[in-house]
């Protein structure tokens, strides 16, 4: 076997033995090692070394993060699925389904292509990457995989070097930062910096090197001074100098536009002590001895960073006027700072846990499999960690257009939110959503990784009020509201115009063109009786049929004659008001036994405002009060009313429904009718000349006016329905 492979194997075994004690786990790792070496047999890296050196290096880096055995195995096996034709099932059989899933996820993420297109922004890459990983262990394997590839990048072509370095800087380093693994983040940044901007890199490196010896001496002296100070006060501590990595210096020089010698924290000292209270004590002695620079004190112990970084930072002026940055933290804070979330996955055995360390482990309990962490966690810590986990994995869903553009949306978002994010017009004309190839309801909650295709139609009625009930983004909500408001306004205006025409027609029909009764001020004068404020409202009410022309004109022109004046006096005895119950369920005041029938032209239903028309020889025909056929017949009308005691039957009405034509329109209409328990007598549907709309004529039986109103209101709600009217022939 290759010498380097043997070396790495030994190094890994040694590192593992430092924190993994279970013989079973160690045997499993040994098995994975042998398996990987065997499967990669004969494959060679660009560097000329056997391929297995790569996976061993990856596992070694993972062991330095002290991850659990499953993750180490996943690191060893991470390239076997793709490069060696091993199946997921085989890994599952040989190792565990957990390890197989980890390896599979690592492989999947590796296949994500972060193309250099504008819509593939770096921020999106990171989000997809994290969302796809779903498991922090997958991210760790990918991070160290990338780290080793970056370390060996010199063997690649220059073009590939630039591409990989750019991706590392855009995607991988920020993820490492987010997880608080500064060791890896710094190295990834410096390696990328080196390949992306070699000239700048050497320039900064030279600046750092120039007075290095001098600076090193200053740091050594300062360390000695501070250490003596802390010893005087009996404070246990570890103290050391720390060099800033090149990329962060470069960033300060460019982003903050500083000269190299203006960067204050080039000389940095770290003090590690045993608990948080001692951190503040150390800070106290240092500030009492050296002048702190105002505005540079940061307390990340009381207020940890998002990635759980904790430390005190201050900048002080040393004895000879040199400026030092000082970081003060506990051992466990230091571990978190260097290795981030990876810092605490370790076996309970043999590791001393002070109270604080235990607390951090509890916070990290959401990485269950790293497991090995205590299971009895207090609720607050649990809640906190759930929030952090949500923040990383669940704050958003990332879904894709069929062309692969990634759209990030808040959790619980629906295809409607997605459609409005694509374009307002897409949102407005959405009629359906195909999610991963399946047609699903518009209120379906999207999941990360879903491929969403929106079906639109120019003939759609636009957004519906219902959408407001389930959309999650305020963007979509605002657009829908605006649309509905505008639509309502347009409809209102159209109805006012229509109502005005109805009014004018009626004036003409009644021969009132020159009458005082319909002068503007006269009309305005009686509006309050209908609870209307102005003429527009009246026109609107007429068109919307909430006000009948008959009722309006009755108030304008007291036209209904006393029944006696109609010459019908002989039909009744005025002194006795006697109730008459007829088969039709209609009472005629004071009239006995009279033939009463419902007219076929306007088909009144129980509860409609009605009027009787005295025919020649066929008794009284009952019309709706606004039936145009009787409006001019002032002299033959008679007051009639519904008999409340009457055992109601069924009333036939005819409805005309105008709608944008679509499949299943009729089905939807019929569904509503049966849902509201009306009976259908006949249906006739025709597509209109415009080829877009269809008119459906329905004869249905209803119980009464209220039943009819409910039915009509609900028919109007059917998608694509434009209007529902009662027909008068
Ligand atoms: Mn690899």
XYZ file of C-alpha atoms and ligand atoms in Angstrom:
730
model
C 0.000 0.000 0.000
C 1.049 3.562 -0.710
C 3.060 5.032 2.084
C 0.956 8.176 2.385
C -2.187 6.076 2.723
C -0.666 4.167 5.619
C 0.454 7.407 7.253
C -2.995 8.916 7.006
C -4.656 5.780 8.306
C -2.437 5.868 11.367
C -3.072 9.562 11.909
C -6.820 9.052 11.691
C -6.774 6.086 14.073
C -4.738 8.062 16.530
C -6.978 11.126 16.369
C -10.095 9.003 16.759
C -8.709 7.143 19.752
C -8.448 10.503 21.502
C -12.164 10.937 21.760
C -14.009 7.861 20.561
C -13.831 4.999 23.043
C -16.541 2.577 21.980
C -14.921 -0.459 20.365
C -17.943 -0.931 18.168
C -17.604 2.596 16.786
C -13.880 2.211 16.235
C -14.472 -1.079 14.408
C -17.075 0.584 12.208
C -14.646 3.362 11.269
C -11.927 0.791 10.546
C -14.343 -1.025 8.286
C -15.252 2.177 6.439
C -11.564 2.951 6.011
C -10.866 -0.464 4.489
C -13.995 -0.265 2.334
C -13.068 3.175 0.938
C -9.456 2.198 0.239
C -10.613 -0.934 -1.544
C -13.243 0.826 -3.639
C -10.941 3.660 -4.671
C -8.163 1.214 -5.511
C -6.406 2.274 -8.697
C -7.893 5.779 -8.777
C -5.390 8.589 -8.715
C -5.711 12.266 -7.753
C -4.367 15.021 -9.994
C -1.528 15.302 -7.491
C -0.493 11.767 -8.375
C -1.440 10.399 -4.970
C -3.908 7.520 -4.591
C -7.509 8.769 -4.453
C -7.991 7.252 -1.006
C -5.654 9.895 0.429
C -8.410 12.417 -0.269
C -11.104 10.583 1.667
C -8.686 9.838 4.498
C -7.757 13.528 4.693
C -11.445 14.393 4.765
C -12.031 11.959 7.629
C -8.979 13.308 9.432
C -10.265 16.878 9.149
C -13.610 15.684 10.475
C -11.933 13.996 13.406
C -10.208 17.284 14.204
C -13.701 18.726 14.533
C -14.393 15.783 16.827
C -17.526 14.654 15.070
C -19.252 11.370 15.799
C -18.505 8.001 14.169
C -21.334 8.168 11.591
C -19.978 11.418 10.233
C -16.408 10.067 10.112
C -17.678 7.066 8.148
C -19.654 9.348 5.826
C -16.450 11.301 5.250
C -14.561 8.132 4.358
C -17.300 6.935 2.036
C -18.337 10.295 0.591
C -17.022 9.666 -2.923
C -17.871 5.967 -3.248
C -21.413 6.423 -4.608
C -20.325 8.544 -7.483
C -16.803 7.446 -8.280
C -16.894 3.731 -7.501
C -20.374 2.673 -8.544
C -21.226 1.573 -5.027
C -24.982 1.631 -4.359
C -26.704 3.312 -1.473
C -28.118 -0.066 -0.522
C -24.681 -1.576 -0.205
C -23.567 1.177 2.162
C -26.780 0.698 4.091
C -26.152 -3.021 4.338
C -22.465 -2.757 5.211
C -22.800 0.198 7.552
C -26.146 1.797 8.457
C -29.013 3.551 6.769
C -28.002 6.742 8.559
C -24.531 6.609 7.017
C -25.999 5.727 3.620
C -28.312 8.743 3.761
C -25.445 11.023 4.757
C -23.311 9.815 1.863
C -26.189 10.192 -0.539
C -26.885 13.765 0.592
C -23.220 14.698 0.254
C -23.223 13.286 -3.280
C -26.399 15.166 -4.199
C -25.061 18.486 -3.008
C -21.853 17.848 -4.885
C -23.898 17.660 -8.042
C -25.479 21.051 -7.556
C -24.085 23.228 -10.240
C -23.636 26.797 -9.164
C -23.524 28.267 -12.603
C -22.170 31.668 -13.291
C -25.516 33.111 -14.233
C -26.903 36.272 -12.804
C -29.922 34.701 -11.185
C -27.759 32.221 -9.371
C -26.646 34.656 -6.763
C -24.222 33.595 -4.125
C -26.741 34.138 -1.379
C -29.071 31.739 -3.122
C -26.328 29.148 -3.466
C -25.755 29.169 0.234
C -29.439 28.886 0.964
C -29.967 25.992 -1.408
C -26.878 24.319 -0.136
C -27.974 24.508 3.466
C -31.584 23.692 2.693
C -30.636 20.689 0.611
C -28.259 19.367 3.195
C -31.051 19.219 5.787
C -28.488 17.763 8.178
C -25.616 19.696 9.641
C -23.341 16.656 9.320
C -23.721 16.721 5.565
C -22.567 20.317 5.543
C -19.551 19.476 7.670
C -18.470 16.694 5.316
C -18.905 19.018 2.335
C -16.948 21.774 4.059
C -13.917 19.637 4.842
C -14.162 17.981 1.423
C -13.917 21.443 -0.095
C -11.123 22.391 2.291
C -8.991 19.475 1.178
C -9.773 20.202 -2.467
C -8.734 23.812 -1.924
C -5.505 22.704 -0.274
C -4.697 20.650 -3.359
C -6.034 23.158 -5.881
C -2.599 23.852 -7.364
C -2.862 20.635 -9.386
C -5.911 21.910 -11.268
C -5.992 24.061 -14.393
C -5.923 27.798 -13.873
C -9.490 28.151 -15.087
C -10.724 25.521 -12.680
C -8.729 27.094 -9.856
C -10.516 30.410 -10.351
C -13.936 28.823 -10.648
C -13.552 26.647 -7.562
C -11.963 29.464 -5.550
C -14.810 31.844 -6.437
C -17.403 29.288 -5.450
C -15.556 28.615 -2.206
C -15.475 32.289 -1.322
C -19.117 32.833 -2.251
C -20.689 29.692 -0.905
C -18.500 27.614 1.393
C -16.658 30.199 3.498
C -19.885 32.011 4.482
C -21.461 28.705 5.481
C -18.467 27.895 7.660
C -18.824 31.341 9.169
C -22.529 30.838 9.737
C -21.788 27.654 11.605
C -19.115 29.414 13.584
C -16.250 27.246 12.351
C -13.702 29.999 12.058
C -10.737 27.655 11.615
C -12.182 26.344 8.372
C -13.644 29.653 7.310
C -10.305 31.454 7.629
C -8.403 28.822 5.739
C -10.994 28.657 2.962
C -10.892 32.435 2.627
C -7.128 32.677 2.495
C -6.854 29.837 -0.044
C -9.549 31.408 -2.235
C -7.912 34.808 -1.886
C -4.628 33.309 -3.044
C -6.127 31.832 -6.224
C -8.559 34.618 -7.053
C -6.424 37.687 -6.479
C -2.822 36.411 -6.399
C -1.273 39.874 -6.719
C -3.282 41.327 -3.844
C -2.592 38.222 -1.829
C 1.181 38.580 -2.125
C 0.949 42.311 -1.508
C -0.848 41.792 1.800
C 1.395 38.868 2.713
C 4.429 41.052 2.125
C 3.032 43.840 4.295
C 2.362 41.378 7.075
C 5.822 39.858 6.724
C 7.694 43.164 6.591
C 7.787 44.089 10.236
C 6.832 40.681 11.490
C 9.870 40.114 13.678
C 9.381 43.472 15.312
C 5.687 42.903 15.843
C 6.277 39.405 17.176
C 8.612 40.833 19.809
C 6.008 43.430 20.806
C 3.372 40.748 21.151
C 5.678 38.525 23.219
C 6.479 41.397 25.559
C 2.839 42.327 25.961
C 1.855 38.711 26.657
C 4.455 38.593 29.413
C 3.168 41.829 30.960
C -0.463 40.799 30.953
C 0.332 37.303 32.203
C 2.228 38.775 35.169
C -0.669 41.090 35.893
C -3.166 38.214 35.950
C -0.884 36.008 38.037
C -0.609 38.783 40.631
C -4.353 38.535 41.041
C -4.329 34.757 41.062
C -6.287 34.367 37.842
C -5.825 31.068 36.026
C -5.332 31.686 32.340
C -3.894 30.675 29.011
C -2.521 33.532 26.895
C -1.169 33.603 23.374
C -0.652 35.792 20.335
C -2.844 35.355 17.356
C -2.255 36.312 13.769
C -4.962 37.738 11.642
C -5.611 35.866 8.448
C -4.681 37.609 5.239
C -8.084 37.811 3.669
C -9.557 39.626 6.658
C -6.759 42.198 6.478
C -7.395 42.610 2.764
C -11.102 43.076 3.390
C -10.440 45.743 6.009
C -8.165 47.527 3.579
C -10.687 47.467 0.742
C -14.120 47.496 2.356
C -13.230 49.922 5.142
C -10.758 51.697 2.903
C -7.940 51.644 5.429
C -4.231 51.706 4.980
C -2.367 48.708 6.270
C -0.872 50.664 9.175
C -4.328 51.934 10.116
C -5.587 48.477 10.906
C -5.627 48.472 14.676
C -5.973 44.841 15.506
C -3.010 43.454 13.614
C -1.461 42.538 16.913
C -3.876 40.401 18.770
C -3.708 38.560 22.037
C -6.100 35.949 23.280
C -6.664 35.147 26.924
C -8.511 31.976 27.804
C -9.694 31.564 31.347
C -11.955 29.168 33.204
C -15.340 30.811 33.539
C -17.381 33.740 32.300
C -17.104 35.773 35.502
C -13.322 35.523 35.317
C -13.462 36.872 31.772
C -14.936 40.108 33.117
C -12.414 40.173 35.928
C -9.544 39.813 33.458
C -11.056 42.625 31.401
C -11.297 44.784 34.523
C -7.590 44.414 35.360
C -6.552 45.058 31.780
C -8.642 48.208 31.485
C -7.359 49.376 34.841
C -3.797 49.016 33.585
C -3.949 49.968 29.890
C -5.890 52.691 28.162
C -8.755 51.150 26.139
C -9.643 52.686 22.771
C -13.199 54.037 22.956
C -15.877 52.206 21.025
C -13.870 49.017 20.676
C -15.258 47.092 23.642
C -17.609 44.316 22.532
C -19.359 41.981 24.936
C -20.261 38.890 22.962
C -20.526 36.901 26.180
C -23.671 38.678 27.292
C -24.816 38.978 23.685
C -23.529 36.041 21.640
C -23.350 36.344 17.873
C -25.828 34.469 15.732
C -23.349 31.671 15.206
C -23.016 31.304 18.989
C -19.630 32.985 19.091
C -18.898 34.286 22.570
C -15.985 36.411 23.702
C -15.025 39.802 25.104
C -13.159 42.048 22.679
C -11.282 45.188 23.541
C -8.494 47.224 21.995
C -5.864 48.745 24.262
C -2.777 50.913 24.009
C 0.252 49.075 25.348
C 3.231 50.425 27.223
C 5.106 51.792 24.232
C 2.035 53.120 22.453
C 1.478 49.955 20.454
C -2.085 48.947 19.852
C -3.330 45.446 20.673
C -6.625 43.730 20.230
C -7.414 41.529 23.203
C -9.943 38.692 23.177
C -11.019 37.152 26.454
C -13.050 33.971 26.641
C -13.486 30.641 28.399
C -12.139 27.329 27.101
C -15.519 26.235 25.839
C -16.132 29.583 24.169
C -12.769 29.175 22.486
C -13.711 25.732 21.254
C -16.993 27.080 19.890
C -15.164 29.953 18.226
C -12.699 27.679 16.467
C -14.872 24.748 15.607
C -18.336 26.228 15.853
C -21.189 23.811 16.024
C -18.729 20.982 15.634
C -17.072 21.813 18.925
C -19.115 19.703 21.204
C -19.893 16.452 19.638
C -17.848 14.319 21.764
C -18.207 11.378 23.970
C -19.252 12.000 27.481
C -16.543 9.652 28.652
C -13.365 11.182 29.907
C -14.312 14.726 29.231
C -14.680 17.112 32.079
C -17.776 19.162 31.783
C -18.041 22.315 33.717
C -21.454 23.846 34.023
C -20.983 26.171 31.127
C -19.811 23.515 28.760
C -22.821 21.452 29.632
C -25.026 24.374 28.810
C -23.486 24.764 25.387
C -23.893 21.101 24.691
C -27.517 21.437 25.576
C -27.861 24.283 23.165
C -26.380 22.084 20.523
C -28.680 19.221 21.307
C -30.490 19.615 18.025
C -27.731 17.763 16.313
C -29.237 14.652 17.706
C -27.043 12.090 16.087
C -23.857 13.722 17.150
C -25.888 12.442 19.648
C -24.051 11.478 22.518
C -25.243 14.734 23.975
C -27.303 14.700 27.103
C -30.939 13.886 26.474
C -32.509 15.590 29.450
C -32.484 19.135 28.285
C -34.278 21.916 30.027
C -37.064 23.489 28.045
C -35.573 26.925 27.559
C -32.429 25.542 26.027
C -34.498 23.288 23.840
C -36.605 26.182 22.659
C -33.570 28.256 21.934
C -31.987 25.535 19.882
C -35.186 24.914 18.007
C -35.224 28.565 17.091
C -31.646 28.361 15.860
C -32.421 25.251 13.891
C -35.450 26.951 12.365
C -33.271 29.866 11.458
C -30.866 27.678 9.560
C -33.119 25.099 8.007
C -36.689 26.255 8.091
C -36.937 30.011 7.885
C -37.466 29.742 4.192
C -38.423 27.312 1.535
C -36.442 27.287 -1.649
C -38.378 26.252 -4.684
C -37.444 26.239 -8.312
C -38.971 27.308 -11.565
C -38.926 24.629 -14.285
C -35.870 26.450 -15.657
C -34.023 26.060 -12.367
C -34.288 29.595 -11.063
C -34.427 29.480 -7.287
C -37.100 31.443 -5.473
C -36.948 31.738 -1.726
C -40.186 32.213 0.135
C -41.247 32.299 3.761
C -42.271 28.991 5.265
C -45.820 27.961 4.415
C -45.851 29.858 1.143
C -48.157 28.663 -1.612
C -48.043 28.585 -5.420
C -49.831 31.956 -5.378
C -46.941 33.508 -3.419
C -44.563 31.908 -5.873
C -46.533 33.223 -8.871
C -46.546 36.785 -7.580
C -42.820 36.559 -6.915
C -42.236 35.619 -10.550
C -44.313 38.506 -11.838
C -47.455 40.361 -10.835
C -49.132 39.443 -14.109
C -48.361 35.793 -13.528
C -49.999 36.058 -10.121
C -53.077 37.802 -11.489
C -53.654 35.191 -14.187
C -52.840 32.064 -12.193
C -55.362 29.281 -12.651
C -53.395 26.250 -11.470
C -50.114 24.945 -10.091
C -48.094 21.933 -11.097
C -45.772 20.926 -8.297
C -43.171 18.297 -9.136
C -45.286 17.338 -12.127
C -48.549 16.983 -10.230
C -51.482 19.379 -10.447
C -52.159 20.499 -6.874
C -54.448 23.044 -5.171
C -53.324 26.651 -5.096
C -53.191 26.639 -1.297
C -50.642 23.799 -1.136
C -47.720 24.660 1.156
C -44.502 24.510 -0.848
C -41.478 22.545 0.335
C -37.810 23.129 -0.320
C -36.750 21.519 -3.550
C -40.214 21.630 -5.137
C -40.248 22.456 -8.810
C -43.227 24.713 -9.324
C -44.881 25.506 -12.606
C -47.719 28.013 -12.694
C -50.542 27.632 -15.190
C -51.969 30.934 -16.277
C -54.861 31.991 -18.448
C -55.546 35.411 -19.922
C -59.217 34.633 -19.421
C -58.858 34.135 -15.719
C -61.068 36.288 -13.561
C -58.030 37.568 -11.718
C -57.156 36.883 -8.108
C -59.955 35.756 -5.877
C -60.770 36.969 -2.425
C -60.115 33.436 -1.141
C -56.435 33.724 -1.984
C -56.033 36.272 0.774
C -56.870 33.531 3.252
C -53.785 31.490 2.481
C -51.069 33.630 0.908
C -48.007 34.070 3.131
C -46.045 36.875 1.516
C -47.141 40.449 2.015
C -46.049 41.066 -1.553
C -48.751 38.776 -2.918
C -51.286 40.065 -0.405
C -50.786 43.671 -1.453
C -51.015 42.835 -5.150
C -54.209 40.833 -4.679
C -55.830 43.552 -2.575
C -54.944 46.232 -5.116
C -56.390 44.166 -7.893
C -59.627 43.460 -6.046
C -60.035 47.100 -5.088
C -59.506 48.241 -8.642
C -61.875 45.607 -9.958
C -64.509 46.613 -7.465
C -64.137 50.250 -8.439
C -64.475 49.425 -12.133
C -67.503 47.272 -11.449
C -69.048 49.962 -9.315
C -68.630 52.547 -12.037
C -70.112 50.216 -14.617
C -73.083 49.552 -12.381
C -73.644 53.258 -11.834
C -73.732 53.794 -15.593
C -76.048 50.847 -16.007
C -78.281 52.047 -13.173
C -78.568 55.471 -14.697
C -79.721 53.885 -17.962
C -82.261 51.781 -16.092
C -83.590 54.896 -14.415
C -83.859 56.820 -17.676
C -85.544 53.887 -19.406
C -88.049 53.682 -16.631
C -88.776 57.391 -16.844
C -89.419 56.963 -20.551
C -91.531 53.828 -20.083
C -93.697 55.613 -17.609
C -93.965 58.685 -19.804
C -92.480 60.885 -17.110
C -89.870 62.690 -19.240
C -91.331 66.081 -18.484
C -92.658 65.312 -15.058
C -91.751 67.314 -11.986
C -91.646 64.035 -10.100
C -88.346 62.895 -11.565
C -86.457 66.191 -11.368
C -83.099 65.827 -9.727
C -83.959 67.625 -6.484
C -87.180 65.654 -6.129
C -85.301 62.401 -6.549
C -82.553 63.426 -4.144
C -85.198 64.421 -1.668
C -86.607 60.904 -1.300
C -83.297 58.979 -1.360
C -82.907 58.914 2.420
C -85.993 56.746 2.581
C -83.996 54.023 0.888
C -80.942 54.707 2.985
C -79.093 56.073 -0.017
C -76.817 59.105 0.048
C -76.693 60.346 -3.511
C -77.759 59.658 -7.071
C -74.725 57.469 -7.786
C -75.697 55.249 -4.911
C -79.212 55.086 -6.244
C -78.067 54.158 -9.744
C -75.776 51.544 -8.218
C -78.642 50.127 -6.170
C -80.912 49.981 -9.206
C -78.315 48.153 -11.272
C -77.421 45.845 -8.405
C -81.127 45.199 -7.898
C -80.999 46.055 -4.255
C -83.555 48.733 -5.145
C -86.407 47.969 -7.506
C -87.564 50.565 -9.995
C -91.105 49.917 -8.861
C -90.304 50.724 -5.250
C -88.405 53.823 -6.297
C -91.094 55.157 -8.577
C -93.748 54.348 -6.081
C -92.083 56.851 -3.794
C -91.457 59.349 -6.595
C -94.930 59.210 -8.084
C -97.670 58.063 -5.821
C -99.175 56.178 -8.633
C -100.824 53.173 -7.145
C -104.507 53.963 -7.029
C -106.689 52.985 -4.223
C -108.172 49.682 -5.148
C -111.632 51.174 -5.128
C -110.661 53.521 -7.899
C -109.918 50.605 -10.112
C -113.603 49.885 -10.338
C -113.189 46.577 -8.632
C -115.207 47.500 -5.592
C -117.779 44.872 -6.259
C -115.216 42.143 -5.719
C -114.859 42.659 -2.027
C -116.554 43.937 1.054
C -114.529 46.870 2.280
C -115.572 46.668 5.902
C -114.303 43.158 6.538
C -110.673 42.381 6.000
C -110.804 38.685 5.551
C -107.911 36.409 5.039
C -107.981 34.295 1.989
C -105.642 31.435 1.535
C -105.322 30.457 -2.024
C -103.490 27.631 -3.616
C -100.874 30.021 -4.782
C -100.109 31.077 -1.243
C -101.104 34.636 -2.006
C -103.546 36.852 -0.200
C -105.484 39.599 -1.842
C -106.635 42.183 0.610
C -110.320 41.800 1.228
C -110.879 39.578 -1.738
C -112.489 36.237 -1.433
C -112.287 33.345 -3.787
C -110.491 34.707 -6.713
C -108.397 32.860 -9.201
C -104.803 33.787 -8.522
C -101.881 32.530 -10.592
C -98.191 33.332 -10.693
C -97.139 34.963 -13.933
C -94.854 33.017 -16.215
C -92.910 36.047 -17.431
C -91.160 37.014 -14.200
C -91.887 33.888 -12.146
C -92.200 35.317 -8.634
C -91.056 33.179 -5.741
C -92.354 33.295 -2.192
C -90.988 36.422 -0.582
C -90.466 38.477 -3.756
C -92.041 41.930 -3.659
C -95.168 41.339 -5.754
C -98.178 43.046 -7.295
C -101.395 41.608 -8.754
C -102.625 42.280 -12.270
C -106.315 41.922 -12.895
C -106.799 40.079 -16.148
C -109.887 39.909 -18.242
C -111.492 36.681 -17.194
C -108.440 34.890 -15.808
C -108.492 36.326 -12.357
C -105.374 37.915 -10.880
C -101.914 37.275 -12.268
C -99.170 37.908 -9.764
C -96.026 39.618 -11.032
C -92.837 40.754 -9.390
C -93.248 44.387 -8.527
C -90.607 45.434 -11.036
C -91.766 43.230 -13.884
C -91.503 45.379 -17.015
C -94.603 43.764 -18.499
C -97.000 45.391 -16.041
C -95.322 48.662 -15.426
C -97.617 50.637 -17.685
C -100.741 48.902 -16.457
C -101.415 51.316 -13.658
C -105.136 50.857 -13.784
C -105.385 47.107 -13.437
C -103.011 46.556 -10.539
C -104.067 45.272 -7.199
C -102.165 44.895 -3.985
C -101.353 41.312 -3.136
C -99.154 39.703 -0.517
C -97.644 36.395 0.309
C -99.559 34.394 2.835
C -97.129 33.688 5.681
C -99.324 30.798 6.836
C -99.123 29.134 3.508
C -97.290 25.873 3.349
C -94.774 26.823 0.757
C -94.209 24.758 -2.304
C -91.435 24.995 -4.826
C -91.095 27.942 -7.138
C -89.561 27.747 -10.528
C -87.152 30.474 -11.529
C -84.997 30.991 -14.553
C -81.424 32.113 -14.144
C -78.982 33.358 -16.713
C -75.323 32.869 -15.830
C -72.596 34.618 -17.770
C -69.095 33.214 -17.234
C -65.714 32.901 -18.846
C -65.873 29.523 -20.465
C -63.657 26.822 -18.989
C -63.668 23.116 -18.423
C -65.848 21.905 -15.608
C -67.751 25.194 -15.421
C -71.086 23.425 -15.711
C -70.041 20.788 -13.215
C -69.105 23.478 -10.723
C -72.429 25.289 -11.233
C -74.457 22.125 -10.838
C -72.471 21.238 -7.719
C -73.395 24.543 -6.112
C -77.056 24.129 -7.029
C -77.292 20.717 -5.454
C -75.205 21.857 -2.514
C -77.850 24.495 -1.791
C -80.626 21.967 -2.311
C -82.304 23.517 -5.298
C -83.697 21.228 -8.024
C -82.699 21.638 -11.596
C -85.441 21.531 -14.200
C -83.364 22.240 -17.239
C -79.899 23.425 -18.226
C -78.759 24.997 -21.424
C -75.261 26.288 -22.001
C -73.947 28.067 -25.097
C -70.597 29.599 -25.911
C -71.129 33.207 -26.892
C -69.963 34.823 -30.130
C -66.913 36.268 -28.423
C -65.699 32.640 -28.044
C -64.587 33.506 -24.535
C -67.719 33.643 -22.468
C -70.570 31.206 -22.144
C -74.152 31.815 -21.104
C -75.861 29.150 -19.071
C -79.628 29.229 -18.699
C -80.977 27.271 -15.784
C -84.474 26.477 -14.651
C -84.394 25.617 -10.979
C -86.935 25.145 -8.245
C -86.385 27.059 -5.033
C -88.234 27.352 -1.735
C -88.495 31.104 -1.544
C -86.851 34.437 -2.088
C -84.183 33.867 0.575
C -83.308 30.478 -0.803
C -82.974 32.026 -4.246
C -80.786 34.861 -2.953
C -78.428 32.433 -1.231
C -78.226 30.324 -4.341
C -77.475 33.322 -6.573
C -74.846 34.713 -4.229
C -73.048 31.388 -4.223
C -73.292 30.906 -7.956
C -71.626 34.297 -8.353
C -68.712 33.011 -6.286
C -67.950 30.178 -8.698
C -64.599 30.746 -10.368
C -64.897 32.591 -13.714
C -68.573 33.507 -13.245
C -69.210 37.086 -14.316
C -72.896 37.548 -13.499
C -75.993 35.678 -12.360
C -79.356 37.196 -13.212
C -82.987 36.219 -12.966
C -84.638 36.121 -16.321
C -87.863 37.938 -17.050
C -89.405 37.128 -20.396
Mn -14.440 14.493 -2.218
